PDB file of C-alpha atoms in Angstrom:
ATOM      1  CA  UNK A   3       0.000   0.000   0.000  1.00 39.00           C
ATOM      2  CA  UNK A   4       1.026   3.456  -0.684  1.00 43.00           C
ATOM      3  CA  UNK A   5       1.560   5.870   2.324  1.00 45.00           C
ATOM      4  CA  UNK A   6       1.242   9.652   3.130  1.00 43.00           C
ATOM      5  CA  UNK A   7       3.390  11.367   5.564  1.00 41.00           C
ATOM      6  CA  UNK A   8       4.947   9.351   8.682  1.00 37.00           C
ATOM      7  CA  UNK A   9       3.693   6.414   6.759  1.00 38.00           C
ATOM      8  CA  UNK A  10      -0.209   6.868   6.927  1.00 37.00           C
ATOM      9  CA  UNK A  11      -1.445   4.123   4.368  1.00 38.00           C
ATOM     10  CA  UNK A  12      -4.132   4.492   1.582  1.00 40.00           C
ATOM     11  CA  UNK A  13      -5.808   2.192  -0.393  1.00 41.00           C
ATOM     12  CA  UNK A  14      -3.896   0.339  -2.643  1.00 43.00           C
ATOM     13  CA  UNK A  15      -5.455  -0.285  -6.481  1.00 43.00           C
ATOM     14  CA  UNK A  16      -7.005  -3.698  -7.543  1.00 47.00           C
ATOM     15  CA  UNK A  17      -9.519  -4.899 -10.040  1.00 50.00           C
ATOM     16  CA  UNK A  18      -8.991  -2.931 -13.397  1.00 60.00           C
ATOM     17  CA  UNK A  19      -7.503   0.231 -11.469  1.00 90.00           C
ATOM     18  CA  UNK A  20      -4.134   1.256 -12.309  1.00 96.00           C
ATOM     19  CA  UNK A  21      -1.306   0.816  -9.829  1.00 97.00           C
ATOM     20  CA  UNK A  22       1.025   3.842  -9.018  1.00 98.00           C
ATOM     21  CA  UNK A  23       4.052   4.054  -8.027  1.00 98.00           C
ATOM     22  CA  UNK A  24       6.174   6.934  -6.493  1.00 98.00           C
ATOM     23  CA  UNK A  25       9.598   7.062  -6.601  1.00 98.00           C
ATOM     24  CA  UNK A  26      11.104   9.993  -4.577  1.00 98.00           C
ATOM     25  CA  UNK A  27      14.502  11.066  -4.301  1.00 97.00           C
ATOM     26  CA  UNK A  28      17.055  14.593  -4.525  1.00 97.00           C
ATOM     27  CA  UNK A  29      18.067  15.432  -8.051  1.00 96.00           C
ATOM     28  CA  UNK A  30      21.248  13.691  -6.975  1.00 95.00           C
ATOM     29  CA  UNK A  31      19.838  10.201  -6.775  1.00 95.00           C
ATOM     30  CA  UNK A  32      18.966   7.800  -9.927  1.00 92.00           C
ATOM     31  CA  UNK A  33      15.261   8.720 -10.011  1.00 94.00           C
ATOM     32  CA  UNK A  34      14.910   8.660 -13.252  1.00 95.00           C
ATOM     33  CA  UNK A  35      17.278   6.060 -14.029  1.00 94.00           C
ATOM     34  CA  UNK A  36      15.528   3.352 -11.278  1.00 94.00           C
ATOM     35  CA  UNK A  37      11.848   4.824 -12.739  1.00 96.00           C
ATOM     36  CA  UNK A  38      13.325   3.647 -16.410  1.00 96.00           C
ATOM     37  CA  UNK A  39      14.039   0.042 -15.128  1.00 95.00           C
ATOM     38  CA  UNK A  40      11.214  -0.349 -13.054  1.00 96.00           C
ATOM     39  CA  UNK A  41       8.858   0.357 -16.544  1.00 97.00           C
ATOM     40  CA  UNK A  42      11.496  -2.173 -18.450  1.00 97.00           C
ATOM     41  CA  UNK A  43      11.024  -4.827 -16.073  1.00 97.00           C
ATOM     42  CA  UNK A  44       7.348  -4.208 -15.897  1.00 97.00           C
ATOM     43  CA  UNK A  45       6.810  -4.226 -19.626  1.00 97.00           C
ATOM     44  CA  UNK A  46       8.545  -7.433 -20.158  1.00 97.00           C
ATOM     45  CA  UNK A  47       6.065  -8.844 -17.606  1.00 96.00           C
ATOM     46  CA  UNK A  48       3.140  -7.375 -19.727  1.00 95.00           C
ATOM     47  CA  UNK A  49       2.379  -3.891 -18.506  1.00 96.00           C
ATOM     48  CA  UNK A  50       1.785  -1.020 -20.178  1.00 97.00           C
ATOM     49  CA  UNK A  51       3.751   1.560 -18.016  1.00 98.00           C
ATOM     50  CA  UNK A  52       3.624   5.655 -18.491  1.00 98.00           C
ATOM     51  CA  UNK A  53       6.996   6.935 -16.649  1.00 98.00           C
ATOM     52  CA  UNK A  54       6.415  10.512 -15.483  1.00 98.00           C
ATOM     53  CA  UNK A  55       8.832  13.042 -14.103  1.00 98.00           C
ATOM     54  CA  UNK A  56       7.822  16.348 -11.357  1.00 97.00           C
ATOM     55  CA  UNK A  57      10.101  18.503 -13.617  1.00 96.00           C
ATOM     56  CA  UNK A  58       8.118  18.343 -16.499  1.00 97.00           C
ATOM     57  CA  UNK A  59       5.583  19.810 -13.809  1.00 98.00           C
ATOM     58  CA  UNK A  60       6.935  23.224 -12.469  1.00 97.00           C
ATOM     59  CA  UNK A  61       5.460  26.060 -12.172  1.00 97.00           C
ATOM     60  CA  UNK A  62       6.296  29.205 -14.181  1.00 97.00           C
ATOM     61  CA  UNK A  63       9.054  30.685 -13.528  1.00 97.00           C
ATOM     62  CA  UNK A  64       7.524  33.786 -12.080  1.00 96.00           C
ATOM     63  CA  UNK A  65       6.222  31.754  -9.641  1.00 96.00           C
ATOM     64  CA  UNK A  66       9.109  30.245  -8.460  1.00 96.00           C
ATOM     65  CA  UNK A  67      11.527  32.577  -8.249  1.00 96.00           C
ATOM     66  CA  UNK A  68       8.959  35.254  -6.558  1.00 95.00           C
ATOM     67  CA  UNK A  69      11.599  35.319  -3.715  1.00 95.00           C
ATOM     68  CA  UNK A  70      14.804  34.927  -5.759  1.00 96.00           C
ATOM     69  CA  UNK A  71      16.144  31.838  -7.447  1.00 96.00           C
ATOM     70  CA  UNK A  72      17.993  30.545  -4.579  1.00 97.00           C
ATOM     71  CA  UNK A  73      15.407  30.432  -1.883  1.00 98.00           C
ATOM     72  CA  UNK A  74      15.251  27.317  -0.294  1.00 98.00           C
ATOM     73  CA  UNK A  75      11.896  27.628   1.425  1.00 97.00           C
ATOM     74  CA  UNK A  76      10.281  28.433  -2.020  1.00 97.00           C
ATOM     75  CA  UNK A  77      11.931  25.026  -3.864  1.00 98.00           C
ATOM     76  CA  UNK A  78      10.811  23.096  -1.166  1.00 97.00           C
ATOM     77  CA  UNK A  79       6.862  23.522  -1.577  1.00 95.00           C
ATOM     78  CA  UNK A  80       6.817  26.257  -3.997  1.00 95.00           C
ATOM     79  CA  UNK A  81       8.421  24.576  -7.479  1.00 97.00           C
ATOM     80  CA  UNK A  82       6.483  21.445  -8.434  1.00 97.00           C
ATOM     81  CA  UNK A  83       2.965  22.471  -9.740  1.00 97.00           C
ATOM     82  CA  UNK A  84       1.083  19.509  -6.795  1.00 97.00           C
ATOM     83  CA  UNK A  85      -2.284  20.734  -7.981  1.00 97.00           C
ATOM     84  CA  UNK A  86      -1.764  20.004 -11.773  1.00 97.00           C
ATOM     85  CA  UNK A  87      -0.369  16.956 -10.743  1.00 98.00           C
ATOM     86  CA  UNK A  88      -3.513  15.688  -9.149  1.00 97.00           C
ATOM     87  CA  UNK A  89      -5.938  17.110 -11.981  1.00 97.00           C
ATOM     88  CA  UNK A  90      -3.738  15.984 -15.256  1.00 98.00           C
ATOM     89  CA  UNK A  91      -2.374  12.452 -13.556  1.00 98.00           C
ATOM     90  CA  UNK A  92      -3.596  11.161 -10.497  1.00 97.00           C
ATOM     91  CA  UNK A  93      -7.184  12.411 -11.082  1.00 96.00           C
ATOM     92  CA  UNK A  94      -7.573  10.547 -14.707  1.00 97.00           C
ATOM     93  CA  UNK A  95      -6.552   7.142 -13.328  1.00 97.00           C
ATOM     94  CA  UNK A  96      -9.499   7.177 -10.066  1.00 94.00           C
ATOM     95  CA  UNK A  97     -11.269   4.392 -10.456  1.00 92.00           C
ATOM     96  CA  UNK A  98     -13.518   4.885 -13.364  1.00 91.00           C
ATOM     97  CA  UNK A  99     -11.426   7.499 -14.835  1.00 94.00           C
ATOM     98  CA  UNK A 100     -10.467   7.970 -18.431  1.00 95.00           C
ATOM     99  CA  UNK A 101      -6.738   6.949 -17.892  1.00 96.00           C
ATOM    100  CA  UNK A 102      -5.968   9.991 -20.319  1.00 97.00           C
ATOM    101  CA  UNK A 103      -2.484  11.247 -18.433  1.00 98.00           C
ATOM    102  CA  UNK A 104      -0.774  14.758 -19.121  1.00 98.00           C
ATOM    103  CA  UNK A 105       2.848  13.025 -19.607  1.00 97.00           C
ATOM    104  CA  UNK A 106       4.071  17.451 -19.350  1.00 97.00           C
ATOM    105  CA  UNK A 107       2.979  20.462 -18.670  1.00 97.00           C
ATOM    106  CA  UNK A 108       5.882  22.823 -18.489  1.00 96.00           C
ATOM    107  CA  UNK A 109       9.171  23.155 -19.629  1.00 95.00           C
ATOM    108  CA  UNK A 110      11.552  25.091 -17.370  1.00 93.00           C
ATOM    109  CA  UNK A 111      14.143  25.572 -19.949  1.00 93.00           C
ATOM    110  CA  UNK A 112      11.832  27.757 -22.155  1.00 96.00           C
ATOM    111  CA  UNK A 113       9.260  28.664 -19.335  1.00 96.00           C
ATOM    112  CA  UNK A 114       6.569  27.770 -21.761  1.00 96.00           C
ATOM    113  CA  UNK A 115       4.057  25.201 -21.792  1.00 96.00           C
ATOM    114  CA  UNK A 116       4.842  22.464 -23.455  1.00 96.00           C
ATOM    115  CA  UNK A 117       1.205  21.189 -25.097  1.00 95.00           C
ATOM    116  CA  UNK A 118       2.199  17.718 -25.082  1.00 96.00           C
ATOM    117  CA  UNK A 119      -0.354  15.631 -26.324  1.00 97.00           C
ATOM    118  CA  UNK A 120      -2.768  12.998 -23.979  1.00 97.00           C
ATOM    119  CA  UNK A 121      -1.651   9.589 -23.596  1.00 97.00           C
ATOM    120  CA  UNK A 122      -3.951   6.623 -22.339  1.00 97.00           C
ATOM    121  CA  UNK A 123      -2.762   4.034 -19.962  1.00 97.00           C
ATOM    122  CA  UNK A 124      -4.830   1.245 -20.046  1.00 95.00           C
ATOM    123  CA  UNK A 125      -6.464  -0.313 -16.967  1.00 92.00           C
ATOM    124  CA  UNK A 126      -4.737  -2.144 -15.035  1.00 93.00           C
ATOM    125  CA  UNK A 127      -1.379   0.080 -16.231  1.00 97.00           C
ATOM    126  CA  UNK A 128       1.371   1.201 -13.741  1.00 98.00           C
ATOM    127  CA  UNK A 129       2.045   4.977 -13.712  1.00 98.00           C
ATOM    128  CA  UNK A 130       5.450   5.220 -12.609  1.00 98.00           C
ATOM    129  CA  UNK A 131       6.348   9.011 -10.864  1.00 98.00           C
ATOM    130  CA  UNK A 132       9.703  10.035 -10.277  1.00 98.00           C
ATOM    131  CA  UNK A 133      10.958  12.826  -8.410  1.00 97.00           C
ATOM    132  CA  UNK A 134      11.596  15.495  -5.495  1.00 97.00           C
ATOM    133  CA  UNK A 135       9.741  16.074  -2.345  1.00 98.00           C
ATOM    134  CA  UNK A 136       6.985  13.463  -3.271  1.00 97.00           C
ATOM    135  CA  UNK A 137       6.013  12.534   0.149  1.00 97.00           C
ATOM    136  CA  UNK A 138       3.986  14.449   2.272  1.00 89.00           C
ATOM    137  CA  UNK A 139       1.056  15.296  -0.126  1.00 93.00           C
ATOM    138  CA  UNK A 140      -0.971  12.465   0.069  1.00 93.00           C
ATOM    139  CA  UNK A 141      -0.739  11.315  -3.000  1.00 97.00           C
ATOM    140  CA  UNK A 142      -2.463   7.902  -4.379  1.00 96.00           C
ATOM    141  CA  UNK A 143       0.653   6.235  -4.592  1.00 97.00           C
ATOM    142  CA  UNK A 144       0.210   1.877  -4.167  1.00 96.00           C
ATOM    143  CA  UNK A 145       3.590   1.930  -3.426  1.00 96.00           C
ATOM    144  CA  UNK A 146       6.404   4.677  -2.733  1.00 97.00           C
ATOM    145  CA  UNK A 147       9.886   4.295  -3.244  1.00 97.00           C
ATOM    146  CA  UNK A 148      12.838   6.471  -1.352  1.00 97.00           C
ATOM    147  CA  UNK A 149      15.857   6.931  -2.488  1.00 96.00           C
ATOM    148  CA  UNK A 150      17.803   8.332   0.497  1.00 96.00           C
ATOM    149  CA  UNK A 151      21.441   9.962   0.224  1.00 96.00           C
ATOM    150  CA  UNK A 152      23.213  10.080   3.488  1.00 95.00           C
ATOM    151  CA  UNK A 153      24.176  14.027   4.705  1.00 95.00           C
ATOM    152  CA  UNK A 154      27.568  13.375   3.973  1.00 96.00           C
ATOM    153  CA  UNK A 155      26.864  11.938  -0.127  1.00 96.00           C
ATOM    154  CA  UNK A 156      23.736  14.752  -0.363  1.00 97.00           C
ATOM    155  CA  UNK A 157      25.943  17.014   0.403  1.00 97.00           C
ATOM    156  CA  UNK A 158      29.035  15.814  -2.061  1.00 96.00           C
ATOM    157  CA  UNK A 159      26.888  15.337  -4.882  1.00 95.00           C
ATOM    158  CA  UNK A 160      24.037  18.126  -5.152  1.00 96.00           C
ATOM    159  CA  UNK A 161      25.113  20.870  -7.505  1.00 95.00           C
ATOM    160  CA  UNK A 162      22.928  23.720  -5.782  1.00 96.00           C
ATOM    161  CA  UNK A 163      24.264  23.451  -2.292  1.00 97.00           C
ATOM    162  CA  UNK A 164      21.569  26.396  -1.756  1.00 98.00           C
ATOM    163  CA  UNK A 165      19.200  23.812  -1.913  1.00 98.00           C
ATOM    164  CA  UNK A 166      20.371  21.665   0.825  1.00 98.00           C
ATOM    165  CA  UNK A 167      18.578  23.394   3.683  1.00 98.00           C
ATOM    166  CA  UNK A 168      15.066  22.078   1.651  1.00 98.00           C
ATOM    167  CA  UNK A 169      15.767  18.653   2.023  1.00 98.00           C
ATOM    168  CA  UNK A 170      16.782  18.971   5.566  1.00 97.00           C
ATOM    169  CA  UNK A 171      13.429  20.298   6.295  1.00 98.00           C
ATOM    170  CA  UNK A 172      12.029  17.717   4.350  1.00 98.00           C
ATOM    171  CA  UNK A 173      13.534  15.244   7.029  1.00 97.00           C
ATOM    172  CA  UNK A 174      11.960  16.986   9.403  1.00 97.00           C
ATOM    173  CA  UNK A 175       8.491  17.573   8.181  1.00 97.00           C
ATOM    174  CA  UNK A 176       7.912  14.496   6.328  1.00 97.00           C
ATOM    175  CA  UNK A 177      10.492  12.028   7.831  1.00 97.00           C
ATOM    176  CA  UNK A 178      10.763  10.212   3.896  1.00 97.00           C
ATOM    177  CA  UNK A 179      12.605   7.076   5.138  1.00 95.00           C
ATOM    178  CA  UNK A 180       9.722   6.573   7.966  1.00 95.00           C
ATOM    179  CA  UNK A 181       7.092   7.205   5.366  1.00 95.00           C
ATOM    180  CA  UNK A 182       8.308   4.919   2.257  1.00 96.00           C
ATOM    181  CA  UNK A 183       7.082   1.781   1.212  1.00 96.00           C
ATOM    182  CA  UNK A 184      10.878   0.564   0.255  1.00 95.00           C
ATOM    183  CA  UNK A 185      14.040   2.867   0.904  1.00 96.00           C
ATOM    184  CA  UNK A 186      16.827   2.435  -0.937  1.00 95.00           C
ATOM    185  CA  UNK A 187      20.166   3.978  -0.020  1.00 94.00           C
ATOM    186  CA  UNK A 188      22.141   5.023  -3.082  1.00 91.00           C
ATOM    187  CA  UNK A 189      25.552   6.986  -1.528  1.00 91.00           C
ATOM    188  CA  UNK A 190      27.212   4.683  -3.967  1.00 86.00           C
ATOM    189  CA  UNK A 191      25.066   4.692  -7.065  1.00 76.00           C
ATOM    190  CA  UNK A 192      26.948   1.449  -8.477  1.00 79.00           C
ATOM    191  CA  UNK A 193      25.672  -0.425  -5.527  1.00 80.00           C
ATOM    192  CA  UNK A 194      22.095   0.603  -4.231  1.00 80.00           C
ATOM    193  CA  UNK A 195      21.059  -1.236  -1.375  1.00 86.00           C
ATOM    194  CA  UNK A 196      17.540  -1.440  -0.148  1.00 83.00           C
ATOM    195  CA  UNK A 197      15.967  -2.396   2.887  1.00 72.00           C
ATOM    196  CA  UNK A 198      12.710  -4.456   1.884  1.00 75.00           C
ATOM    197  CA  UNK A 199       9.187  -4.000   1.205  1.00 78.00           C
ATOM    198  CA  UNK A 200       7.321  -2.951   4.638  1.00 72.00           C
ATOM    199  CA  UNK A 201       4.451  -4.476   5.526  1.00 64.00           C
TER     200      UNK A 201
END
């Protein structure tokens, strides 16, 4: 079952819904590298699989740099565009919705939408999510995935150290490695380890 923050559960899919799956995780971790195996492995085993990333969901920039483009407070709940996320992807795939998922809906590099076209999962389809901070707004996830980065290896490895203060808080207010389905710890990228499926 998927789980909110401090590990409240929800529902998990069955029947014809579609599963979904949350893989969180700094920019520094292979989110998008374990979200592109995951829908390899799945596919093979008969699944259709749509494999969506949070940075194709930003807001404007406008909106997230009101307070400067290194405020820490602002990339923590300010950058990813949650409500657009639960009308244009989680909202199509409640049970006896169309399954018609917004892969996009903004690109930051050219702060312009990016009018990509609808894509239908099928029932009983996995939607795969990858990305920052995805814990903590009670998403429908089935099952969540963390990968966590020790202080030490968060700090080594993130390119905006101005950012570093978010994900502290993010310990703090969310507790990501309490809340997770599976955590995986990835200080050496080569050799993940992960600590089981909680029950």
């Amino acid at each position: 079952m998927g789980r909110g923050p401090r590990g409240a559960a929800s529902p998990a899919g069955g029947g014809h819904d579609w599963l979904k799956v949350g893989i969180d995780g700094p920019p520094a971790a292979p989110g998008g590298e374990l979200a592109g195996l995951l829908a390899e492995a799945l596919r093979t085993r008969g699944r259709a699989v749509r494999v969506v990333s949070t940075g194709g969901f930003l807001r404007p920039a406008s909106l997230r740099y009101e307070y400067g483009k290194q405020d820490p407070d602002a990339y923590y709940s300010g950058w990813t565009d949650t409500g657009a996320l639960w009308r244009e992807v989680f909202g199509p795939l409640d049970p006896g919705g169309t399954g018609r998922v917004l892969p996009d809906l903004w690109d930051p590099a050219t702060d312009r939408a990016t009018r990509s076209p609808y894509v239908t999962l099928p029932p009983r389809g996995v939607l795969v999510l990858h990305g920052t901070f995805l814990l903590g707004h009670w998403f429908p996830f089935d099952l969540t995935v963390h990968l966590r980065l020790s202080p030490g290896a968060l700090a080594r490895r993130t390119e905006e150290a101005w950012t570093l203060p978010a994900f502290a808080r993010y310990e703090t207010e969310v507790g990501p490695t309490e809340a997770a389905d599976v955590v995986v710890r990835a200080d050496d990228p080569r050799h993940p380890a992960w600590t089981g499926l909680r029950t």
